[in-house]
CSV table of C-alpha atoms in Angstrom, one decimal:
chain,number,residue,atom,x,y,z
I,1,MET,CA,90.6,111.8,39.3
I,2,SER,CA,88.9,115.2,38.8
I,3,VAL,CA,85.4,116.3,37.8
I,4,THR,CA,85.2,119.6,36.0
I,5,ILE,CA,81.8,121.4,36.0
I,6,SER,CA,80.4,124.2,33.9
I,7,ASN,CA,81.4,127.1,36.2
I,8,SER,CA,85.0,126.0,35.9
I,9,THR,CA,85.1,124.6,39.5
I,10,THR,CA,87.0,121.3,39.7
I,11,LEU,CA,86.2,118.7,42.3
I,12,ASP,CA,89.0,116.2,43.1
I,13,ARG,CA,87.5,112.7,43.3
I,14,PRO,CA,89.7,110.5,45.5
I,15,ASP,CA,90.8,107.2,43.9
I,16,TRP,CA,89.9,105.2,47.0
I,17,LEU,CA,86.2,106.3,46.7
I,18,ASP,CA,85.8,104.4,43.4
I,19,ARG,CA,87.9,101.3,44.1
I,20,GLY,CA,85.5,98.4,44.4
I,21,THR,CA,82.5,100.7,44.5
I,22,VAL,CA,79.5,99.5,42.4
I,23,GLU,CA,77.2,102.5,42.9
I,24,ILE,CA,76.9,105.7,44.7
I,25,PHE,CA,73.4,107.2,44.9
I,26,PRO,CA,72.3,109.8,44.3
I,27,ASN,CA,75.1,110.7,41.8
I,28,GLN,CA,75.3,113.9,39.9
I,29,PRO,CA,79.0,114.2,39.1
I,30,GLN,CA,78.7,117.5,37.4
I,31,SER,CA,77.0,119.1,40.4
I,32,THR,CA,78.6,121.0,43.3
I,33,ASN,CA,75.5,120.5,45.4
I,34,PRO,CA,76.5,118.4,48.5
I,35,ASP,CA,73.0,116.9,48.4
I,36,GLU,CA,73.6,115.6,44.8
I,37,ASN,CA,77.3,114.8,44.6
I,38,LEU,CA,79.2,112.9,47.3
I,39,VAL,CA,82.5,114.4,46.3
I,40,ALA,CA,81.1,117.9,47.1
I,41,ARG,CA,79.9,116.7,50.5
I,42,LEU,CA,83.3,115.1,51.2
I,43,GLN,CA,84.9,118.5,50.6
I,44,GLY,CA,82.7,120.3,53.1
I,45,ASP,CA,83.9,121.9,56.3
I,46,ARG,CA,83.3,119.0,58.7
I,47,PRO,CA,84.1,115.3,58.9
I,48,LEU,CA,81.2,113.2,57.5
I,49,ARG,CA,79.4,110.5,59.5
I,50,ILE,CA,79.8,107.2,57.7
I,51,LYS,CA,77.4,104.5,58.8
I,52,LEU,CA,77.9,100.8,58.4
I,53,GLY,CA,75.2,98.7,60.0
I,54,VAL,CA,75.8,95.0,60.8
I,55,ASP,CA,73.6,92.5,62.5
I,56,PRO,CA,75.5,90.0,64.6
I,57,THR,CA,73.4,87.0,63.5
I,58,GLY,CA,76.5,84.8,63.4
I,59,ALA,CA,79.8,84.6,65.2
I,60,GLU,CA,82.2,84.0,62.4
I,61,LEU,CA,83.0,86.6,59.7
I,62,HIS,CA,84.7,85.9,56.4
I,63,LEU,CA,86.4,87.9,53.7
I,64,GLY,CA,83.1,88.6,51.9
I,65,HIS,CA,82.1,90.6,55.0
I,66,SER,CA,85.4,92.5,55.0
I,67,ILE,CA,84.7,94.4,51.8
I,68,VAL,CA,82.5,97.0,53.5
I,69,PHE,CA,84.7,97.3,56.5
I,70,ARG,CA,87.7,98.0,54.3
I,71,LYS,CA,85.7,100.8,52.6
I,72,LEU,CA,84.8,102.2,56.1
I,73,ARG,CA,88.5,102.2,56.9
I,74,GLN,CA,89.2,104.2,53.8
I,75,PHE,CA,86.7,106.9,55.0
I,76,GLN,CA,88.5,106.9,58.4
I,77,ASP,CA,91.9,107.4,56.8
I,78,ALA,CA,90.4,110.3,54.8
I,79,GLY,CA,89.5,112.0,58.1
I,80,HIS,CA,85.8,111.1,58.4
I,81,THR,CA,84.0,109.4,61.4
I,82,ALA,CA,83.2,105.8,61.0
I,83,ILE,CA,80.0,104.6,62.8
I,84,LEU,CA,80.0,100.9,63.3
I,85,LEU,CA,76.4,100.2,64.1
I,86,ILE,CA,75.8,96.8,65.8
I,87,GLY,CA,72.2,95.9,65.1
I,88,ASP,CA,71.6,94.2,68.4
I,89,PHE,CA,67.9,95.0,68.2
I,90,THR,CA,67.4,94.4,64.4
I,91,ALA,CA,69.3,91.1,64.7
I,92,ARG,CA,66.5,89.7,66.7
I,93,ILE,CA,64.3,90.2,63.7
I,94,GLY,CA,66.9,89.2,61.1
I,95,ASP,CA,67.4,90.9,57.7
I,96,PRO,CA,64.9,89.3,55.3
I,97,THR,CA,67.0,90.4,52.2
I,98,GLY,CA,67.5,87.5,49.9
I,99,LYS,CA,65.8,85.0,52.2
I,100,SER,CA,63.2,82.6,50.8
I,101,GLN,CA,62.0,81.7,54.3
I,102,VAL,CA,61.6,83.7,57.5
I,103,ARG,CA,64.7,83.9,59.6
I,104,ARG,CA,64.9,82.4,63.1
I,105,GLN,CA,64.6,85.1,65.7
I,106,LEU,CA,67.7,85.2,67.9
I,107,SER,CA,67.7,85.7,71.7
I,108,ALA,CA,69.3,88.7,73.3
I,109,GLU,CA,72.0,86.5,74.8
I,110,GLU,CA,72.9,85.0,71.3
I,111,VAL,CA,73.2,88.5,69.8
I,112,ALA,CA,75.4,89.8,72.6
I,113,GLN,CA,77.8,86.9,72.3
I,114,ASN,CA,78.0,87.2,68.5
I,115,ALA,CA,78.6,90.9,68.8
I,116,LYS,CA,81.6,90.4,71.2
I,117,THR,CA,83.4,88.0,68.9
I,118,PHE,CA,82.4,90.1,65.9
I,119,LEU,CA,84.2,93.2,67.1
I,120,GLU,CA,87.4,91.2,67.8
I,121,GLN,CA,87.4,90.0,64.2
I,122,VAL,CA,87.1,93.4,62.6
I,123,ARG,CA,89.8,95.0,64.8
I,124,PRO,CA,92.6,94.4,62.3
I,125,ILE,CA,90.6,96.3,59.6
I,126,LEU,CA,89.3,99.4,61.4
I,127,ASP,CA,91.2,102.2,63.2
I,128,PHE,CA,90.1,101.7,66.8
I,129,GLU,CA,92.9,104.0,68.2
I,130,THR,CA,92.6,107.4,66.6
I,131,PRO,CA,90.3,109.7,68.6
I,132,ASP,CA,87.0,110.7,66.9
I,133,ARG,CA,87.4,108.3,64.0
I,134,LEU,CA,85.2,105.5,65.3
I,135,GLU,CA,81.9,105.3,67.1
I,136,ILE,CA,80.6,101.9,68.1
I,137,ARG,CA,76.8,102.1,68.6
I,138,TYR,CA,74.0,99.6,69.3
I,139,ASN,CA,70.6,100.3,67.8
I,140,SER,CA,68.8,99.0,70.9
I,141,GLU,CA,69.8,102.5,72.3
I,142,TRP,CA,66.8,104.0,70.4
I,143,LEU,CA,64.8,101.2,68.8
I,144,ALA,CA,64.0,99.6,72.2
I,145,LYS,CA,62.6,102.9,73.4
I,146,LEU,CA,60.1,103.5,70.5
I,147,ASP,CA,56.5,103.5,71.7
I,148,LEU,CA,53.6,102.3,69.7
I,149,SER,CA,52.7,105.7,68.3
I,150,GLU,CA,56.3,106.2,67.0
I,151,ILE,CA,56.2,102.7,65.4
I,152,ILE,CA,52.9,103.6,63.7
I,153,ASP,CA,54.5,106.8,62.4
I,154,LEU,CA,57.3,104.7,60.9
I,155,LEU,CA,54.8,102.3,59.3
I,156,ALA,CA,52.9,105.2,57.8
I,157,THR,CA,56.0,106.3,55.8
I,158,MET,CA,55.7,103.3,53.4
I,159,THR,CA,52.9,101.5,51.5
I,160,VAL,CA,52.4,97.7,51.3
I,161,GLY,CA,53.1,98.0,47.6
I,162,GLN,CA,56.5,99.6,48.2
I,163,MET,CA,57.4,97.0,50.7
I,164,LEU,CA,56.4,94.2,48.4
I,165,ALA,CA,58.7,95.7,45.8
I,166,LYS,CA,61.6,94.6,48.0
I,167,GLU,CA,63.5,91.6,46.6
I,168,GLY,CA,62.6,88.6,48.7
I,169,PHE,CA,59.3,89.9,49.9
I,170,SER,CA,57.8,89.9,46.4
I,171,GLU,CA,59.3,86.5,45.5
I,172,ARG,CA,57.9,84.9,48.6
I,173,TYR,CA,54.6,86.6,48.1
I,174,GLN,CA,54.3,85.3,44.5
I,175,LYS,CA,55.2,81.8,45.6
I,176,GLU,CA,52.6,82.1,48.4
I,177,ASN,CA,55.3,81.7,51.1
I,178,ALA,CA,54.7,83.6,54.3
I,179,ASP,CA,55.7,87.2,54.6
I,180,PHE,CA,55.4,88.1,58.3
I,181,LEU,CA,54.6,91.6,59.5
I,182,HIS,CA,57.5,91.9,61.8
I,183,GLU,CA,59.8,91.5,58.8
I,184,PHE,CA,58.3,94.6,57.2
I,185,LEU,CA,59.6,96.5,60.2
I,186,TYR,CA,63.2,95.5,59.4
I,187,PRO,CA,64.0,98.0,56.6
I,188,LEU,CA,62.1,100.7,58.5
I,189,MET,CA,64.2,100.1,61.6
I,190,GLN,CA,67.4,100.0,59.7
I,191,GLY,CA,66.4,103.3,58.0
I,192,TYR,CA,65.5,104.8,61.3
I,193,ASP,CA,69.1,104.0,62.4
I,194,SER,CA,70.3,106.6,59.9
I,195,VAL,CA,68.0,109.2,61.4
I,196,ALA,CA,69.2,108.4,65.0
I,197,LEU,CA,72.8,108.6,63.9
I,198,LYS,CA,72.4,111.6,61.5
I,199,ALA,CA,74.4,109.6,58.8
I,200,ASP,CA,75.9,111.4,55.8
I,201,VAL,CA,76.8,108.1,54.0
I,202,GLU,CA,75.7,104.6,54.5
I,203,LEU,CA,77.7,101.6,53.2
I,204,GLY,CA,76.2,98.3,52.2
I,205,GLY,CA,76.3,95.4,49.7
I,206,THR,CA,74.5,95.6,46.4
I,207,ASP,CA,71.7,93.6,48.0
I,208,GLN,CA,71.1,96.4,50.6
I,209,LYS,CA,70.0,99.2,48.2
I,210,PHE,CA,66.4,99.0,49.2
I,211,ASN,CA,67.3,99.4,52.9
I,212,LEU,CA,69.7,102.2,52.3
I,213,ALA,CA,67.1,104.1,50.2
I,214,VAL,CA,64.6,103.7,53.1
I,215,GLY,CA,67.1,105.5,55.3
I,216,ARG,CA,67.2,108.4,52.9
I,217,ASP,CA,63.4,108.6,52.8
I,218,LEU,CA,63.1,108.5,56.6
I,219,GLN,CA,65.8,111.2,57.0
I,220,ARG,CA,63.7,113.5,54.7
I,221,HIS,CA,60.6,112.6,56.7
I,222,PHE,CA,62.3,113.7,59.9
I,223,GLY,CA,63.7,116.9,58.4
I,224,GLN,CA,67.3,115.7,58.0
I,225,ARG,CA,69.6,116.0,55.0
I,226,PRO,CA,69.4,112.6,53.2
I,227,GLN,CA,72.4,110.3,53.3
I,228,PHE,CA,74.3,109.0,50.3
I,229,GLY,CA,74.2,105.3,49.7
I,230,LEU,CA,77.5,103.5,48.6
I,231,LEU,CA,77.1,100.0,47.4
I,232,MET,CA,79.9,97.4,47.3
I,233,PRO,CA,79.8,94.1,45.4
I,234,ILE,CA,79.0,90.6,46.8
I,235,LEU,CA,82.2,88.5,46.9
I,236,LEU,CA,82.1,85.1,45.1
I,237,GLY,CA,83.5,82.3,47.2
I,238,THR,CA,86.6,80.3,46.7
I,239,ASP,CA,84.6,77.9,44.4
I,240,GLY,CA,84.2,80.8,42.0
I,241,VAL,CA,80.5,80.0,41.6
I,242,GLN,CA,78.4,81.1,44.6
I,243,LYS,CA,78.7,84.0,47.0
I,244,MET,CA,81.1,83.4,49.9
I,245,SER,CA,79.3,81.6,52.6
I,246,LYS,CA,80.3,79.5,55.6
I,247,SER,CA,77.4,77.2,54.9
I,248,LEU,CA,78.7,76.5,51.4
I,249,ASN,CA,82.2,75.9,52.7
I,250,ASN,CA,83.6,78.3,50.1
I,251,TYR,CA,84.8,80.9,52.5
I,252,VAL,CA,88.0,82.3,54.1
I,253,GLY,CA,87.3,83.2,57.8
I,254,LEU,CA,88.8,86.4,59.3
I,255,ALA,CA,89.7,84.4,62.4
I,256,GLU,CA,91.3,81.4,60.6
I,257,ASP,CA,94.9,80.6,61.3
I,258,PRO,CA,97.6,82.0,58.9
I,259,LEU,CA,98.3,78.8,57.1
I,260,THR,CA,94.7,78.0,56.5
I,261,MET,CA,94.0,81.5,55.1
I,262,TYR,CA,97.1,81.3,52.9
I,263,SER,CA,96.3,77.8,51.6
I,264,LYS,CA,92.8,78.7,50.6
I,265,LEU,CA,93.7,82.0,48.9
I,266,GLU,CA,96.6,80.7,46.9
I,267,LYS,CA,94.1,78.5,45.1
I,268,THR,CA,91.9,81.4,44.1
I,269,PRO,CA,90.5,80.7,40.6
I,270,ASP,CA,92.3,82.8,37.9
I,271,ARG,CA,89.1,84.6,36.9
I,272,LEU,CA,88.5,85.9,40.4
I,273,LEU,CA,92.0,87.2,41.1
I,274,LYS,CA,91.4,90.7,39.9
I,275,ASP,CA,88.3,91.1,42.0
I,276,TYR,CA,89.9,89.6,45.0
I,277,VAL,CA,92.9,91.9,44.7
I,278,GLU,CA,90.7,95.0,44.2
I,279,LEU,CA,88.3,94.2,47.0
I,280,LEU,CA,90.5,92.6,49.6
I,281,THR,CA,93.8,94.5,49.3
I,282,ASN,CA,95.4,97.8,48.5
I,283,LEU,CA,97.7,96.4,46.0
I,284,PRO,CA,98.0,98.4,42.7
I,285,ILE,CA,95.9,96.5,40.2
I,286,ASP,CA,97.8,97.8,37.1
I,287,SER,CA,101.1,96.4,38.3
I,288,LEU,CA,100.3,92.9,39.3
I,289,PRO,CA,102.5,90.0,38.1
I,290,ASP,CA,101.6,88.5,34.7
I,291,ALA,CA,101.6,84.9,35.9
I,292,PRO,CA,98.3,83.9,37.6
I,293,ARG,CA,100.3,81.7,40.1
I,294,ASP,CA,102.4,84.7,41.2
I,295,ARG,CA,99.2,86.7,41.6
I,296,GLN,CA,97.7,84.0,43.8
I,297,LYS,CA,100.8,84.0,46.0
I,298,LEU,CA,100.8,87.8,46.2
I,299,LEU,CA,97.1,87.9,47.1
I,300,ALA,CA,97.4,85.2,49.8
I,301,LEU,CA,100.5,86.8,51.3
I,302,ASP,CA,98.9,90.3,51.5
I,303,VAL,CA,95.6,89.2,53.0
I,304,VAL,CA,97.3,87.0,55.7
I,305,ARG,CA,99.6,89.9,56.5
I,306,GLN,CA,96.6,92.2,57.1
I,307,TYR,CA,95.1,89.9,59.7
I,308,HIS,CA,98.1,88.2,61.3
I,309,GLY,CA,101.1,90.4,60.6
I,310,GLU,CA,104.2,90.2,58.3
I,311,THR,CA,106.0,87.5,60.2
I,312,ALA,CA,103.1,85.1,60.3
I,313,ALA,CA,102.3,85.7,56.6
I,314,ASN,CA,105.8,84.9,55.6
I,315,ALA,CA,105.8,81.8,57.8
I,316,ALA,CA,102.5,80.7,56.3
I,317,GLN,CA,103.9,81.1,52.7
I,318,THR,CA,106.9,79.0,53.6
I,319,ALA,CA,104.8,76.3,55.2
I,320,ALA,CA,102.4,76.3,52.2
I,321,LEU,CA,105.3,75.7,49.8
I,322,THR,CA,106.2,72.7,51.8
I,323,LEU,CA,102.8,71.3,52.7
I,324,VAL,CA,100.9,71.9,49.5
I,325,GLN,CA,103.5,72.1,46.8
I,326,GLY,CA,106.0,69.7,48.2
I,327,ASP,CA,108.9,72.2,47.9
I,328,THR,CA,111.2,70.6,50.5
I,329,THR,CA,113.9,73.2,49.8
I,330,GLN,CA,111.8,75.8,51.7
I,331,ALA,CA,111.3,73.9,55.0
I,332,GLN,CA,111.5,70.5,56.6
I,333,SER,CA,109.7,67.9,54.5
I,334,VAL,CA,106.3,66.6,55.6
I,335,PRO,CA,106.1,62.9,56.7
I,336,GLU,CA,104.5,60.7,54.1
I,337,PHE,CA,101.8,58.0,54.6
I,338,SER,CA,101.4,55.3,52.0
I,339,LEU,CA,97.9,54.3,51.0
I,340,SER,CA,99.0,51.0,49.7
I,341,ASP,CA,97.7,49.0,52.7
I,342,ILE,CA,94.4,50.8,52.8
I,343,GLN,CA,91.4,48.9,51.4
I,344,PHE,CA,89.2,51.2,49.2
I,345,PRO,CA,86.6,52.5,49.3
I,346,ALA,CA,87.8,53.9,52.6
I,347,LYS,CA,86.4,56.3,55.2
I,348,LEU,CA,88.6,59.3,55.9
I,349,PHE,CA,88.3,58.8,59.6
I,350,TYR,CA,89.8,55.3,59.2
I,351,ILE,CA,92.8,56.8,57.2
I,352,LEU,CA,93.3,59.3,60.1
I,353,GLY,CA,93.6,56.5,62.5
I,354,ALA,CA,95.8,54.3,60.2
I,355,SER,CA,98.1,57.2,59.5
I,356,GLY,CA,98.8,57.9,63.1
I,357,LEU,CA,97.4,61.5,62.9
I,358,CYS,CA,94.7,60.2,65.4
I,359,LYS,CA,94.9,57.4,67.9
I,360,SER,CA,92.0,55.6,66.3
I,361,GLY,CA,89.3,55.9,63.6
I,362,GLY,CA,86.9,56.9,66.3
I,363,GLU,CA,89.1,59.8,67.3
I,364,GLY,CA,89.5,60.7,63.7
I,365,ARG,CA,85.7,60.9,63.3
I,366,ARG,CA,85.4,63.1,66.4
I,367,GLN,CA,88.2,65.4,65.0
I,368,ILE,CA,86.3,65.8,61.8
I,369,GLN,CA,83.1,66.6,63.7
I,370,GLY,CA,85.1,69.2,65.7
I,371,GLY,CA,86.3,70.9,62.5
I,372,ALA,CA,90.0,70.1,63.1
I,373,VAL,CA,90.6,68.1,59.9
I,374,ARG,CA,91.7,69.6,56.6
I,375,LEU,CA,92.5,68.1,53.3
I,376,ASP,CA,94.8,70.3,51.2
I,377,GLY,CA,93.7,73.3,53.3
I,378,ASP,CA,90.0,72.7,53.0
I,379,ARG,CA,88.1,71.9,56.2
I,380,ILE,CA,86.3,68.5,56.1
I,381,GLN,CA,82.8,68.7,57.5
I,382,GLU,CA,81.4,65.3,56.5
I,383,ALA,CA,82.2,62.8,59.3
I,384,ASP,CA,81.6,59.8,57.1
I,385,LEU,CA,83.4,61.1,54.0
I,386,SER,CA,84.5,58.2,51.9
I,387,PHE,CA,86.9,57.9,48.9
I,388,ASP,CA,86.5,55.3,46.2
I,389,GLN,CA,90.2,55.0,45.1
I,390,PRO,CA,93.7,56.0,46.2
I,391,ALA,CA,94.0,58.4,43.2
I,392,ASP,CA,91.5,60.7,44.9
I,393,LEU,CA,94.0,61.3,47.7
I,394,ILE,CA,97.5,60.8,46.4
I,395,GLY,CA,99.7,63.9,46.7
I,396,LYS,CA,97.3,65.6,49.1
I,397,ILE,CA,98.1,66.9,52.6
I,398,LEU,CA,96.0,65.5,55.4
I,399,GLN,CA,96.1,67.7,58.5
I,400,VAL,CA,94.7,67.5,62.0
I,401,GLY,CA,94.9,70.8,64.0
I,402,LYS,CA,97.7,73.2,63.3
I,403,ASN,CA,100.8,71.0,63.7
I,404,LYS,CA,100.0,67.4,62.5
I,405,PHE,CA,100.4,66.7,58.8
I,406,VAL,CA,101.1,63.8,56.4
I,407,ARG,CA,101.4,63.7,52.7
I,408,LEU,CA,99.3,60.9,51.2
I,409,VAL,CA,101.3,58.8,48.7
I,410,ALA,CA,100.8,55.6,46.7
């Protein structure tokens, strides 16, 4: 893609820049000013510093988180320097964006452990090997050293009215829920990170625009060239209704085993397939298979390949054909368990014991509580889950761990 401007200069706009991008701000596509047009800055005489700030408030990442990391990798592949900023200091406050209640403040030990597992999960996405293409930084490097006068200087850059314009703060204020003063510091500290890192571009979800804009304002305040903000969409979960979230159990975890990832993704709702392919893969969108079922398989295979490799992805697809679709021509058939002797309504933990997947119903209950039980690829989290009739289960695959399966039949 090219942009032609009035003085006959043509700026080549790379296709990867627009894939999955919701907004770039500021954006003056007809300008050659590198302060107004990101393409012009990309074509400058030095690699740009691309910032992605993440707070390790949880240990498990999912595909919704991967979108911004994939964009960061695209900047790396284009020759720019990715800065993965671990918000070990800001995580102890917690980003108030989109929260109707104040977030629990984490301890330094919790943050450190989360950051360790976090880095392992993003290793398949980012280039950790090429020199000068990745900086891993922690904002405690500078935020922990700010003295009171410097904090007052930061607070003086924004009014209470501006802060209350932030989504979440205003909603809570109007509902007379508590807005705590330490939460007001969060966007200022995140913005100050851009100053400390001299960022040219900051990546974030669409819910982060306020915070990214604060970074621009603070860079101006400290005499720096303001960064560009690049916003990515929020991924809907596998239910197709709400944003992907572990708490809603509509997620695909980056650290999940290949079969679980594949089984979840091959059931992606038809209306989400285009978005999932665009945001989670590099597959060409204009040459996807016509049949939604074939698109689901292609999506699942490609995503599993990214995180577990080609061999594991192919093995997961073969196993899924057997375990979920009942295609016994592809692999050894799954043992069957008849529900005919089970009295309904029945607890799932009882069925686990009766089927031989667990030694007893009590062990079945413990396996559910430990997150080891899946039904057709979906992790069961309710220990006392009950089913009213056999029809709710017939044809489904009941799984404990990675290697124990039965198909439930009449």
